[in-house]
Short mmCIF file of C-alpha atoms and ligand atoms in Angstrom, two decimals:
data_model
loop_
_atom_site.label_atom_id
_atom_site.label_comp_id
_atom_site.label_asym_id
_atom_site.label_seq_id
_atom_site.Cartn_x
_atom_site.Cartn_y
_atom_site.Cartn_z
CA UNK A 1 -0.07 0.25 -0.30
CA UNK A 2 1.17 3.60 -0.71
CA UNK A 3 -0.13 6.06 1.68
CA UNK A 4 -0.05 9.80 0.73
CA UNK A 5 -0.11 12.08 4.33
CA UNK A 6 -1.05 15.32 4.36
CA UNK A 7 -1.24 17.81 6.94
CA UNK A 8 -2.28 21.05 8.03
CA UNK A 9 -3.67 21.81 4.73
CA UNK A 10 -5.14 25.00 6.28
CA UNK A 11 -7.60 25.44 3.43
CA UNK A 12 -5.35 26.36 0.83
CA UNK A 13 -6.74 25.24 -2.30
CA UNK A 14 -3.48 25.37 -4.80
CA UNK A 15 -1.26 23.94 -2.88
CA UNK A 16 -3.64 21.00 -2.12
CA UNK A 17 -4.75 20.53 -5.36
CA UNK A 18 -0.88 20.32 -6.70
CA UNK A 19 0.05 17.88 -3.64
CA UNK A 20 -2.80 15.50 -4.83
CA UNK A 21 -1.60 15.58 -8.10
CA UNK A 22 1.88 14.54 -6.98
CA UNK A 23 0.41 11.97 -5.53
CA UNK A 24 -1.53 10.55 -7.91
CA UNK A 25 1.75 10.48 -10.21
CA UNK A 26 3.70 8.37 -7.05
CA UNK A 27 0.87 6.48 -7.27
CA UNK A 28 -0.67 6.85 -3.68
CA UNK A 29 -3.27 4.52 -3.02
CA UNK A 30 -4.94 5.63 0.33
CA UNK A 31 -4.87 9.18 2.23
CA UNK A 32 -3.96 9.67 5.61
CA UNK A 33 -4.79 13.29 6.70
CA UNK A 34 -3.72 14.58 9.67
CA UNK A 35 -5.62 17.44 11.00
CA UNK A 36 -6.39 21.52 10.34
CA UNK A 37 -7.99 20.82 7.21
CA UNK A 38 -9.60 24.97 7.72
CA UNK A 39 -7.90 28.08 8.84
CA UNK A 40 -5.79 30.78 8.02
CA UNK A 41 -6.27 30.74 3.98
CA UNK A 42 -9.26 31.23 1.67
CA UNK A 43 -10.65 27.89 0.11
CA UNK A 44 -11.86 25.86 3.40
CA UNK A 45 -15.51 24.41 2.24
CA UNK A 46 -13.91 23.38 -0.85
CA UNK A 47 -10.87 22.21 1.10
CA UNK A 48 -12.78 20.21 2.97
CA UNK A 49 -15.28 18.34 0.81
CA UNK A 50 -12.02 17.67 -1.70
CA UNK A 51 -10.32 15.87 1.39
CA UNK A 52 -13.47 14.11 2.55
CA UNK A 53 -14.04 12.56 -1.01
CA UNK A 54 -10.59 11.10 -0.55
CA UNK A 55 -10.22 7.42 -0.58
CA UNK A 56 -9.13 8.35 3.30
CA UNK A 57 -7.17 5.62 5.11
CA UNK A 58 -7.31 7.69 8.90
CA UNK A 59 -8.23 11.36 9.79
CA UNK A 60 -7.83 13.27 12.78
CA UNK A 61 -8.97 16.54 14.11
CA UNK A 62 -6.75 19.38 14.18
CA UNK A 63 -6.85 22.66 16.51
CA UNK A 64 -8.01 25.02 13.69
CA UNK A 65 -10.76 22.21 12.63
CA UNK A 66 -12.09 22.23 16.56
CA UNK A 67 -11.91 25.81 16.25
CA UNK A 68 -13.82 26.30 13.16
CA UNK A 69 -16.63 23.63 14.43
CA UNK A 70 -17.29 24.84 17.75
CA UNK A 71 -18.51 28.34 19.28
CA UNK A 72 -15.38 28.05 21.74
CA UNK A 73 -13.67 31.61 22.97
CA UNK A 74 -10.98 32.61 20.74
CA UNK A 75 -9.18 35.04 23.37
CA UNK A 76 -6.31 32.69 23.43
CA UNK A 77 -5.58 32.47 19.90
CA UNK A 78 -3.42 35.10 18.34
CA UNK A 79 -5.48 37.82 16.77
CA UNK A 80 -4.54 37.11 12.93
CA UNK A 81 -5.70 33.64 13.67
CA UNK A 82 -8.60 34.42 15.53
CA UNK A 83 -9.78 36.82 12.28
CA UNK A 84 -9.39 33.83 10.20
CA UNK A 85 -11.19 31.15 12.57
CA UNK A 86 -14.44 33.47 12.16
CA UNK A 87 -14.33 34.20 8.90
CA UNK A 88 -13.98 30.73 8.36
CA UNK A 89 -17.08 29.67 10.70
CA UNK A 90 -18.85 32.08 8.16
CA UNK A 91 -17.11 30.10 5.45
CA UNK A 92 -18.49 26.11 5.94
CA UNK A 93 -22.30 25.15 6.29
CA UNK A 94 -23.52 23.56 9.46
CA UNK A 95 -23.12 20.10 8.26
CA UNK A 96 -19.31 21.00 7.24
CA UNK A 97 -18.67 21.97 10.71
CA UNK A 98 -20.45 19.01 12.75
CA UNK A 99 -18.30 17.08 9.58
CA UNK A 100 -15.16 18.47 11.44
CA UNK A 101 -16.43 18.06 15.22
CA UNK A 102 -17.05 14.58 14.99
CA UNK A 103 -13.58 14.03 13.79
CA UNK A 104 -11.52 11.87 16.30
CA UNK A 105 -8.47 12.88 18.15
CA UNK A 106 -6.33 9.76 17.28
CA UNK A 107 -6.81 7.42 14.63
CA UNK A 108 -5.54 4.15 13.09
CA UNK A 109 -4.73 2.75 9.86
CA UNK A 110 -3.35 -0.53 10.08
CA UNK A 111 -0.01 0.21 11.92
CA UNK A 112 0.01 3.64 11.67
CA UNK A 113 -1.23 5.87 14.28
CA UNK A 114 -2.26 9.38 13.51
CA UNK A 115 -2.23 12.77 15.87
CA UNK A 116 -2.83 15.89 15.50
CA UNK A 117 -0.46 17.04 18.34
CA UNK A 118 0.73 14.93 20.65
CA UNK A 119 -0.14 11.14 21.53
CA UNK A 120 -0.06 11.48 25.38
CA UNK A 121 -2.05 14.53 25.76
CA UNK A 122 -3.76 15.08 21.99
CA UNK A 123 -6.14 17.18 23.27
CA UNK A 124 -3.59 19.95 24.71
CA UNK A 125 -2.23 20.95 21.35
CA UNK A 126 0.88 20.93 22.38
CA UNK A 127 4.03 20.81 19.71
CA UNK A 128 6.72 18.15 18.92
CA UNK A 129 9.69 20.45 17.92
CA UNK A 130 12.77 18.35 19.76
CA UNK A 131 13.34 14.78 21.13
CA UNK A 132 12.26 15.40 24.86
CA UNK A 133 8.50 16.04 23.48
CA UNK A 134 8.91 13.56 21.03
CA UNK A 135 9.93 11.09 23.88
CA UNK A 136 6.43 12.06 25.50
CA UNK A 137 4.43 11.02 22.61
CA UNK A 138 6.32 8.14 22.02
CA UNK A 139 6.17 6.55 25.17
CA UNK A 140 1.89 6.43 24.13
CA UNK A 141 2.97 4.73 21.00
CA UNK A 142 1.95 1.45 20.53
CA UNK A 143 2.31 1.37 16.57
CA UNK A 144 5.46 1.32 14.93
CA UNK A 145 4.77 4.87 12.74
CA UNK A 146 3.43 7.84 13.91
CA UNK A 147 2.03 10.33 11.77
CA UNK A 148 1.75 13.84 13.60
CA UNK A 149 1.48 17.95 12.81
CA UNK A 150 0.31 21.05 14.36
CA UNK A 151 4.30 22.37 13.74
CA UNK A 152 4.26 22.66 10.25
CA UNK A 153 8.00 21.53 10.31
CA UNK A 154 9.04 18.36 8.94
CA UNK A 155 10.42 16.04 10.95
CA UNK A 156 11.28 12.57 12.06
CA UNK A 157 12.23 11.05 15.35
CA UNK A 158 13.71 7.24 15.66
CA UNK A 159 13.22 6.34 19.36
CA UNK A 160 15.99 3.73 18.82
CA UNK A 161 18.36 5.42 17.47
CA UNK A 162 17.46 8.52 19.96
CA UNK A 163 18.25 11.17 17.17
CA UNK A 164 16.34 13.82 14.61
CA UNK A 165 16.58 12.27 11.40
CA UNK A 166 15.07 13.87 7.71
CA UNK A 167 18.12 15.79 6.04
CA UNK A 168 17.59 13.16 3.41
CA UNK A 169 13.89 12.64 3.68
CA UNK A 170 14.01 9.53 3.36
CA UNK A 171 13.50 7.10 6.02
CA UNK A 172 13.69 3.36 5.69
CA UNK A 173 11.18 1.70 8.64
CA UNK A 174 13.25 -0.94 10.05
CA UNK A 175 11.78 -3.83 12.17
CA UNK A 176 12.34 -2.99 16.38
CA UNK A 177 12.24 0.61 15.38
CA UNK A 178 9.52 3.13 16.54
CA UNK A 179 8.75 6.23 14.19
CA UNK A 180 7.50 9.73 14.81
CA UNK A 181 6.96 11.69 11.96
CA UNK A 182 5.88 15.14 10.92
CA UNK A 183 4.96 15.39 6.98
CA UNK A 184 5.12 19.01 7.13
CA UNK A 185 2.56 21.54 6.09
CA UNK A 186 0.75 21.39 2.58
CA UNK A 187 -0.82 24.77 2.91
CA UNK A 188 1.38 26.83 5.17
CA UNK A 189 4.88 25.37 5.45
CA UNK A 190 6.93 26.82 8.39
CA UNK A 191 10.50 25.77 7.95
CA UNK A 192 11.18 28.68 5.34
CA UNK A 193 10.75 26.72 2.84
CA UNK A 194 7.81 28.01 0.95
CA UNK A 195 7.09 24.60 -1.11
CA UNK A 196 3.83 22.46 -0.12
CA UNK A 197 5.04 19.84 2.29
CA UNK A 198 3.71 16.36 2.70
CA UNK A 199 5.15 12.63 2.60
CA UNK A 200 4.46 9.12 1.28
CA UNK A 201 4.36 5.87 2.95
CA UNK A 202 5.50 2.54 0.82
CA UNK A 203 4.12 -0.42 3.26
CA UNK A 204 5.83 -2.81 0.96
CA UNK A 205 9.31 -1.35 0.51
CA UNK A 206 8.96 -0.41 3.80
CA UNK A 207 10.12 3.73 3.04
CA UNK A 208 8.79 6.84 3.96
CA UNK A 209 9.50 10.10 1.26
CA UNK A 210 9.20 13.70 2.56
CA UNK A 211 8.27 15.50 -0.77
CA UNK A 212 8.52 19.26 -1.12
CA UNK A 213 6.21 20.96 -4.25
CA UNK A 214 6.07 24.25 -5.89
CA UNK A 215 2.33 25.80 -6.26
CA UNK A 216 0.82 28.82 -7.37
CA UNK A 217 1.53 30.99 -4.53
CA UNK A 218 0.56 34.15 -5.80
CA UNK A 219 -3.10 32.63 -6.69
CA UNK A 220 -3.45 32.04 -2.89
CA UNK A 221 -2.16 35.10 -2.08
CA UNK A 222 -4.96 37.02 -3.68
CA UNK A 223 -7.45 35.05 -2.47
CA UNK A 224 -6.66 35.91 0.88
CA UNK A 225 -6.50 40.28 0.22
CA UNK A 226 -10.03 39.35 -1.39
CA UNK A 227 -11.57 37.73 1.57
CA UNK A 228 -10.70 40.48 3.51
CA UNK A 229 -8.17 38.15 5.70
CA UNK A 230 -5.05 39.40 7.54
CA UNK A 231 -2.50 40.55 5.09
CA UNK A 232 0.38 39.01 7.00
CA UNK A 233 -1.47 35.46 6.00
CA UNK A 234 -0.66 35.93 2.74
CA UNK A 235 2.98 37.34 2.97
CA UNK A 236 4.22 34.40 5.16
CA UNK A 237 3.44 32.14 2.64
CA UNK A 238 6.44 33.31 0.46
CA UNK A 239 8.62 33.19 3.21
CA UNK A 240 7.52 29.79 4.46
CA UNK A 241 6.86 30.70 7.87
ZN1 LIG B 301 -1.81 23.37 11.97
#
């Protein structure tokens, strides 16, 4: 089976379409969605419909999905994010909001676990940015591979090796090892590389690959401005941050 792993799409239709076209070329058969379908960018409804109609092996809820689907207080979000969430709530139908609200916090696809933030505290929305946070999550991981998202930074941890890897973008999945992997963000990368980020996992070949892909950033930026969303949300896409 070849899985396509897509995370933090954040309503970026141009990036999502580019990634799905590339996944098709790569022979992806099923998808794993690591959450945050909406928020920040200007096509939440369109992206949600595309994702829910993919052959999905697993999908989980992200913090922006939660905020967009429930009428929770936004005072703890930064003002730009809060504005985008309010705008997003208005764009979604009640049925679409119900779909997001009912997404699980964790999911399994065969030997793969999926969570948006961390396995040790899935609903606290913590970030895994170093090996200490990775270790905490790995101690609650009972599958060989777990995909997580939330930070928008592609990273990989191997519990046995106690090291962070990903320089090459290729991970050979070996017996006896346990992996915790962030495929990066499709719709708002934050590692200073503005290209869309995603991963593939070929379970027959036992290889996970990280992919980066250019897309029409200007088209996405134009829509953000036209929607009246904060200009900074458009600017950051060119910077990859
Ligand atoms: Zn996100």
